[in-house]
Short mmCIF file of C-alpha atoms in Angstrom, two decimals:
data_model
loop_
_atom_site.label_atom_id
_atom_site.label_comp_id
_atom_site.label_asym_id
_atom_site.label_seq_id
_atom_site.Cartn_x
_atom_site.Cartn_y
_atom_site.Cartn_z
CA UNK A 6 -1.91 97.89 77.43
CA UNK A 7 -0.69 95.26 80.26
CA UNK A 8 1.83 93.23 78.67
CA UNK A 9 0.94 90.24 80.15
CA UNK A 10 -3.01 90.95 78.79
CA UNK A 11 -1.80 91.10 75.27
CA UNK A 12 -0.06 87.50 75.77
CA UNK A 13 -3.11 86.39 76.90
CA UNK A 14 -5.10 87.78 73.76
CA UNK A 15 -1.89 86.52 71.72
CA UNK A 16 -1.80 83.34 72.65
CA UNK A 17 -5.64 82.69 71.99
CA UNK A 18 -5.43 84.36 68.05
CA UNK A 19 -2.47 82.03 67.66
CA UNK A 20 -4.85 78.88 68.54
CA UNK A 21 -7.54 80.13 66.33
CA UNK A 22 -5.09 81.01 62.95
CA UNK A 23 -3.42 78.05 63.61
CA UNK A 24 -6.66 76.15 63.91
CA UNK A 25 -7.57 77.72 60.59
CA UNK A 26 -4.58 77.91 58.76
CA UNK A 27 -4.28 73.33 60.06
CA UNK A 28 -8.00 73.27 58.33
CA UNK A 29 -6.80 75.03 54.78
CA UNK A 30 -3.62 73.03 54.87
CA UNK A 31 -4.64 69.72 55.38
CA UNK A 32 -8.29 69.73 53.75
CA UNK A 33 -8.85 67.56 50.81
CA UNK A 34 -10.46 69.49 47.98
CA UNK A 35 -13.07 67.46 46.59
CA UNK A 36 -12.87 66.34 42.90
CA UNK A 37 -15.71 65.08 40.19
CA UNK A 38 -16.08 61.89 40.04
CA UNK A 39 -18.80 59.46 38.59
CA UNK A 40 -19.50 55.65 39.26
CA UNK A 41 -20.92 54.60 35.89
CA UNK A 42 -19.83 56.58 33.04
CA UNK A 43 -20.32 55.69 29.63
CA UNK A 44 -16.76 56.24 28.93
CA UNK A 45 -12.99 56.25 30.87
CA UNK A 46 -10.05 55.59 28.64
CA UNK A 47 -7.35 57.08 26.56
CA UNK A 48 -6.19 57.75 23.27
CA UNK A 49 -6.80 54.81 21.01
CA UNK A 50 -9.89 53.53 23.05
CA UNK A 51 -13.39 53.99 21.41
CA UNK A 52 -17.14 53.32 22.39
CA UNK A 53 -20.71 52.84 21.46
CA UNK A 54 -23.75 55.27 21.63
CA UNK A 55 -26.57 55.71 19.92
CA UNK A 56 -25.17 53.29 17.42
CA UNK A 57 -22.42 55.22 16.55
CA UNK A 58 -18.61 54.44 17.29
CA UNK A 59 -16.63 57.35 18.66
CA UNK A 60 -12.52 57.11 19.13
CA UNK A 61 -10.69 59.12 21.73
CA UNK A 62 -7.95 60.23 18.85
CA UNK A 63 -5.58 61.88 21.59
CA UNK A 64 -5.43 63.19 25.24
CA UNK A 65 -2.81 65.85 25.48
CA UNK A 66 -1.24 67.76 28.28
CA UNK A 67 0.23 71.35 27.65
CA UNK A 68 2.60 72.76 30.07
CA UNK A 69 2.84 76.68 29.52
CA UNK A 70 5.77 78.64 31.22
CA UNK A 71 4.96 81.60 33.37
CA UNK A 72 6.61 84.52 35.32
CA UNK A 73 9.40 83.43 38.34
CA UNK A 74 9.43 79.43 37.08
CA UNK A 75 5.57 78.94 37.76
CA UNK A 76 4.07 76.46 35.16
CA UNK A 77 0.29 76.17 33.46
CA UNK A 78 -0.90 72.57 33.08
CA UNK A 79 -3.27 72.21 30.70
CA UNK A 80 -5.44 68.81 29.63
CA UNK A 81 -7.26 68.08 26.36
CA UNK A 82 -8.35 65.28 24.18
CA UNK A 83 -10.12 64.99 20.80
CA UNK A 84 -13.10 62.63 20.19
CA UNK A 85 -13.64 61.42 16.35
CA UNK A 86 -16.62 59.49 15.25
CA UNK A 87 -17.44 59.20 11.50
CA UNK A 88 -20.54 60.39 9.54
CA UNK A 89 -22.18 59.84 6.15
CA UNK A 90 -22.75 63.53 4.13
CA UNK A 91 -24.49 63.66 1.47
CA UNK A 92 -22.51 65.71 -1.68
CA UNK A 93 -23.27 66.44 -4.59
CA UNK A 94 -21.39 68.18 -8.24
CA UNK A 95 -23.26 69.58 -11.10
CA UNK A 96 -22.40 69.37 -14.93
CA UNK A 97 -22.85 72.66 -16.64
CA UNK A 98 -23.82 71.89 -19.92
CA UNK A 99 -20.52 73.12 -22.26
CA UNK A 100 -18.41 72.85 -19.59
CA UNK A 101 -15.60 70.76 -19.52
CA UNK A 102 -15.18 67.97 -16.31
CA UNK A 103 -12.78 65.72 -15.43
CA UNK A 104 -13.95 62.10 -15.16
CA UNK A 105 -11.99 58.58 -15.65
CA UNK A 106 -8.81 60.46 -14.92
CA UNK A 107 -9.49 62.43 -18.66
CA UNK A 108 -11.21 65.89 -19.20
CA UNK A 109 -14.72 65.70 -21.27
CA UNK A 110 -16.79 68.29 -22.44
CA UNK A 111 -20.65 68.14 -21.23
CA UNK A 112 -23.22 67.60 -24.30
CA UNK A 113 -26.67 68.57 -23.16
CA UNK A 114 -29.19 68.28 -25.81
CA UNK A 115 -33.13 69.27 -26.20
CA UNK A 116 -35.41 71.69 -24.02
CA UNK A 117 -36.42 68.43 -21.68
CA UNK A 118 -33.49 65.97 -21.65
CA UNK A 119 -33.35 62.69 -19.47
CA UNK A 120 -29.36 62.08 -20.70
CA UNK A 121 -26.13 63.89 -20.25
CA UNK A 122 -23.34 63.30 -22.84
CA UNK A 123 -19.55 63.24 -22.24
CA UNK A 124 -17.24 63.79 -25.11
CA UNK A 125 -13.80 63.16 -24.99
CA UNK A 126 -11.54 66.57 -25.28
CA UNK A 127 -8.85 65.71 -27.46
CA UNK A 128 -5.01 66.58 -26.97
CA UNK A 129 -4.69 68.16 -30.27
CA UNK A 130 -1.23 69.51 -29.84
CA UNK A 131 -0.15 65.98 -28.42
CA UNK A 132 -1.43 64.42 -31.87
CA UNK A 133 -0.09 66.95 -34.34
CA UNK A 134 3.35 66.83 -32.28
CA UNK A 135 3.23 63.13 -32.89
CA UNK A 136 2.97 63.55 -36.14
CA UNK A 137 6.01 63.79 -38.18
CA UNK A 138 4.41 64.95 -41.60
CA UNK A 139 1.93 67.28 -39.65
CA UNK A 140 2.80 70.86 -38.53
CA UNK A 141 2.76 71.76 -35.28
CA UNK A 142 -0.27 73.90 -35.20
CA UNK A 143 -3.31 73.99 -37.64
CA UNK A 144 -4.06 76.92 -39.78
CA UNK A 145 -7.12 79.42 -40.88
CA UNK A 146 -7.94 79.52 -44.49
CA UNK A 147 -11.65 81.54 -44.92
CA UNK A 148 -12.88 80.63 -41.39
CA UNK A 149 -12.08 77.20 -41.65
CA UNK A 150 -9.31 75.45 -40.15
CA UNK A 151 -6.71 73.05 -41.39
CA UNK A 152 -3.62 70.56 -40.52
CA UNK A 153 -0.99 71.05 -42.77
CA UNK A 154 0.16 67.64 -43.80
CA UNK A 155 3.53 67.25 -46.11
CA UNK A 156 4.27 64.12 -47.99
CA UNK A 157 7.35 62.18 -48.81
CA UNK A 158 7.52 64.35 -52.14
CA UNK A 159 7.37 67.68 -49.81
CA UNK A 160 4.43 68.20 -51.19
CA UNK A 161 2.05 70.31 -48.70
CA UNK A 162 -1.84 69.31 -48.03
CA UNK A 163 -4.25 71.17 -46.03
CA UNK A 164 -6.92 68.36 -44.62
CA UNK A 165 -9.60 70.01 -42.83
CA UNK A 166 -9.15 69.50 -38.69
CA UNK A 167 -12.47 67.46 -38.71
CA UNK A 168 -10.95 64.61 -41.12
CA UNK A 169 -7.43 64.80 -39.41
CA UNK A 170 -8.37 64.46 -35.97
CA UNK A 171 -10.07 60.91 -34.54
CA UNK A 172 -13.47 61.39 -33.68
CA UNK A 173 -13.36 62.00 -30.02
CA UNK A 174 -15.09 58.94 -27.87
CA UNK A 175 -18.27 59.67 -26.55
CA UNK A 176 -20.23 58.54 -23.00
CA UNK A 177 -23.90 58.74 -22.96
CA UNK A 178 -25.07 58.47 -19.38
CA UNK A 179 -28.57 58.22 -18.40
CA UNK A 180 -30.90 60.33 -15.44
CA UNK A 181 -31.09 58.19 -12.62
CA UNK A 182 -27.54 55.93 -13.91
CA UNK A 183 -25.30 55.33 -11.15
CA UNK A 184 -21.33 56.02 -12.24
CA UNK A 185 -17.77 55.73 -10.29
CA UNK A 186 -17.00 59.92 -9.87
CA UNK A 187 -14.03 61.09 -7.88
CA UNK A 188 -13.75 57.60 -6.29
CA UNK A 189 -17.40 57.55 -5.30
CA UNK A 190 -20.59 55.86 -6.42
CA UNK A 191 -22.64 58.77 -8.01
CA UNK A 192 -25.67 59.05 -9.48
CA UNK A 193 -27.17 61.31 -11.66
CA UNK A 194 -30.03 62.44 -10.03
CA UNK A 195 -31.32 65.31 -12.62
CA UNK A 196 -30.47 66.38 -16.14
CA UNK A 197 -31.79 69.87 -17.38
CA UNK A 198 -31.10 71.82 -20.24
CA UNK A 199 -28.55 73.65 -18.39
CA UNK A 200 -26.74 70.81 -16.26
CA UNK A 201 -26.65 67.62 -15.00
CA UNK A 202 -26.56 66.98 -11.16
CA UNK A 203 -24.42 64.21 -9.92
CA UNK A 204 -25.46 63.03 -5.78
CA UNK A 205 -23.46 60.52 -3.49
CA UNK A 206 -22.95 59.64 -0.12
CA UNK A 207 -19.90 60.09 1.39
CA UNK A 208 -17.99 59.35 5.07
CA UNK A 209 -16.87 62.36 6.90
CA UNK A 210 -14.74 62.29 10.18
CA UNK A 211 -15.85 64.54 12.68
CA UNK A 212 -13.97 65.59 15.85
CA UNK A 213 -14.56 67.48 18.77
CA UNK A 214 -12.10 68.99 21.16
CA UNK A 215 -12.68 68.20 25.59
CA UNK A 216 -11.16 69.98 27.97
CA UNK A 217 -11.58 69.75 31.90
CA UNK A 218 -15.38 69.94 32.73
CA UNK A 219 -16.83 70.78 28.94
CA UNK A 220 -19.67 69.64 27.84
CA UNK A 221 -19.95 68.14 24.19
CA UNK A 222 -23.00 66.61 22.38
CA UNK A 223 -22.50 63.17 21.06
CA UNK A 224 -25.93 61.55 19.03
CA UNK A 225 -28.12 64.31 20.69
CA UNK A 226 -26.69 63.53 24.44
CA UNK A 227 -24.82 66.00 26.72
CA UNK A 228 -21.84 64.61 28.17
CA UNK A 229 -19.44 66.70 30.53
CA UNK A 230 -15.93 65.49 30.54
CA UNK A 231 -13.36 65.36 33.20
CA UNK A 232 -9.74 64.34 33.17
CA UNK A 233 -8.84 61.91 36.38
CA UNK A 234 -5.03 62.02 35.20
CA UNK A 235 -2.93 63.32 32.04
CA UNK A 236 -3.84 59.82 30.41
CA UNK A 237 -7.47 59.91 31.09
CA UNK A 238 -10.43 61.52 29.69
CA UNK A 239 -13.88 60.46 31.34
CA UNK A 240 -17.87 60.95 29.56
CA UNK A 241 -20.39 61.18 31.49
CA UNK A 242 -24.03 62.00 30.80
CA UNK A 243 -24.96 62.39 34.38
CA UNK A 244 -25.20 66.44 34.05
CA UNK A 245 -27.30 66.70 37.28
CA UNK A 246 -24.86 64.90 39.29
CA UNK A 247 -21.66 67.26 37.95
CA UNK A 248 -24.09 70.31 38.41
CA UNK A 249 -24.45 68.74 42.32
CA UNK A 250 -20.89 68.09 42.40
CA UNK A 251 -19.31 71.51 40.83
CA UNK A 252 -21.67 73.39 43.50
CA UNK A 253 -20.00 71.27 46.62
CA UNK A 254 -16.50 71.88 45.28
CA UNK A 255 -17.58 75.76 45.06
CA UNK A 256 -18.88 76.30 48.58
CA UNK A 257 -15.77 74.35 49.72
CA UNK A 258 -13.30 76.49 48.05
CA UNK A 259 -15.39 79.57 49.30
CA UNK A 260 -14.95 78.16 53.17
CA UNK A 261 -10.99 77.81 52.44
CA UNK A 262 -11.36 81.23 50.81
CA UNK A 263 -12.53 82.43 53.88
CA UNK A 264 -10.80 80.51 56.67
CA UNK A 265 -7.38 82.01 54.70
CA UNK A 266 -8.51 85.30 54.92
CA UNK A 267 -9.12 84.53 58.84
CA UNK A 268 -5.71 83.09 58.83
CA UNK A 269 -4.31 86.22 57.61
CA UNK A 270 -6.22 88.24 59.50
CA UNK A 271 -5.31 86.99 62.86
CA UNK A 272 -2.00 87.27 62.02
CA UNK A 273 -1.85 90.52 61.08
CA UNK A 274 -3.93 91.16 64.82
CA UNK A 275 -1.34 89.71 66.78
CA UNK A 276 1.29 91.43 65.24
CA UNK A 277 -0.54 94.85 65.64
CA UNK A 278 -0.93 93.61 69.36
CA UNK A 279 2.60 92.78 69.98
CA UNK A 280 3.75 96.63 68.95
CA UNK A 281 2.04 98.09 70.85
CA UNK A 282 2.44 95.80 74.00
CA UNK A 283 5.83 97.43 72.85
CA UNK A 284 4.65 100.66 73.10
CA UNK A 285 6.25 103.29 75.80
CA UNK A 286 3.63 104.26 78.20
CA UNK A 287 3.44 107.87 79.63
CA UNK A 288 2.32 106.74 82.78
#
C-alpha cells in the first residue's frame, strides 16, 4: 500500500474521530428538570397536599470509596408527614393491667356485662415490711391464711389476711366511658364476659426514603423525585413529562455510546493503516 495513499486515508479518519470524539467531549448531557413542581427545598422545609403537611426531615449525600481512588456519590432524603392510627388494648377479664401508673386486676362480672371493674393489687410485702409488729410473710393454718401480728407483751396473733390488709380501692368504668390510658384518651368501646376493649386514636409519623428519580406516593399522588444539587430534593407529579424526559436523556446517551465506539474505532483503523504503510514490500 502507497504510503502516501494511506496518509490520505489517515488524515480523513483523523477528521472524522476527531469530529466525533469533539461531539462526546463537549456535549451537554441533558438533565430532568420541571417548571412547576409542587415541591424544591431542603431539609427542614415542608409543604401542603391533599391537606396533609409533609417535612423533608434530611437530604443526605453518601460518598462510597472504590478501587484506584474512584468515589460513589450517592443522594437521598427522607419525607415525614404525620397520620392518625387507630389502636386499640383489650382487658382480659382476671388479668392484671397497669393503669394510673399502678397495676389493677380486671373484675368482669355476669354473662352480659356493660362495666369493667379495676381493683387495686395491693403491695402486700410492702405493708407487712412496714409493719413492725407484723411478720414478714403471712402464714397457712387449714387453708386459710394469716398475718402474724405480735404485741407489746410478745404475745403472737394470727388475724386473718382479709382483716389485716386495707380493702384494695376499686374503679368501676362504664361501656362506652372515655378514660386517660397510656397517655391517650381511650374509650371503652365493648365489655364481654371475657374482656373489655379499650379504642383511641393516635398520631403516627410516617417517612419515606427518595433517591434520584424514585417515585413515592404521597395522599394517593405519584411524585418522582430528582436531586438538582446535594442540598436539594425536588417533587414533582408531572410523571408524563419525566417519562418524556428520561427517554431523551436515553437516546442521547445511546448516540454518545455510539459516536465513542466510532471514536475508538477509527483510531484503532488508522493505527492498523499506519503498520502496514510500514510494511516491507516484496516488490
Amino acid at each position: 500500500m502507497q504510503r502516501r495513499a494511506v496518509t490520505v486515508y489517515v488524515a480523513l479518519l483523523l477528521v472524522v474521530g476527531a469530529a466525533a470524539g469533539g461531539l462526546v467531549a463537549t456535549a451537554d448531557s441533558p438533565e430532568v428538570s420541571f417548571d412547576d413542581p409542587e415541591f424544591e427545598g431542603g431539609a427542614g422545609d415542608s409543604f401542603e397536599h391533599g391537606g396533609q403537611t409533609y417535612t423533608v426531615a434530611d437530604v443526605t449525600e453518601t460518598v462510597e470509596e472504590g478501587g484506584h481512588g474512584a468515589e460513589t456519590v450517592s443522594l437521598s432524603a427522607t419525607v415525614e408527614w404525620e397520620e392518625t392510627v387507630e389502636e386499640s388494648a383489650e382487658w382480659a377479664n382476671d388479668s392484671t393491667v397497669t393503669y394510673e401508673e399502678n397495676d389493677w386486676r380486671v373484675v368482669i362480672e355476669g354473662e352480659d356485662p356493660n362495666a369493667v371493674t379495676l381493683r387495686k393489687v395491693l403491695d402486700r410485702q410492702a405493708i407487712l415490711e412496714n409493719d413492725s409488729a407484723a411478720d414478714n410473710e403471712t402464714i397457712d393454718r387449714d387453708g386459710e391464711e394469716f398475718v402474724v401480728v405480735t404485741d407489746e407483751d410478745d404475745d403472737a396473733t394470727l388475724v386473718p389476711a382479709d382483716e389485716y390488709f386495707p380493702t384494695p380501692e376499686e374503679r368501676r368504668i362504664e361501656e362506652g366511658e372515655t378514660i386517660v390510658y397510656d397517655g391517650h384518651d381511650a374509650t371503652v368501646t365493648n365489655v364481654s364476659a371475657s374482656a373489655a376493649l379499650l379504642e383511641w386514636e393516635a398520631t403516627q409519623t410516617m417517612s419515606s426514603e427518595l433517591t434520584p428519580q424514585s417515585q413515592v406516593t404521597l395522599g394517593g399522588t405519584n411524585f418522582v423525585a430528582i436531586f438538582p444539587d446535594s442540598e436539594t430534593v425536588v417533587l414533582s407529579s408531572d410523571i408524563d413529562s419525566f417519562e418524556a424526559q428520561q427517554a431523551e436523556i436515553d437516546q442521547f446517551e445511546q448516540r454518545m455510546s455510539g459516536l465513542t465506539r466510532v471514536a475508538w474505532i477509527i483510531g484503532a483503523t488508522v493505527l492498523m493503516l499506519i503498520a502496514f504503510a510500514f510494511l516491507p514490500s516484496r516488490y
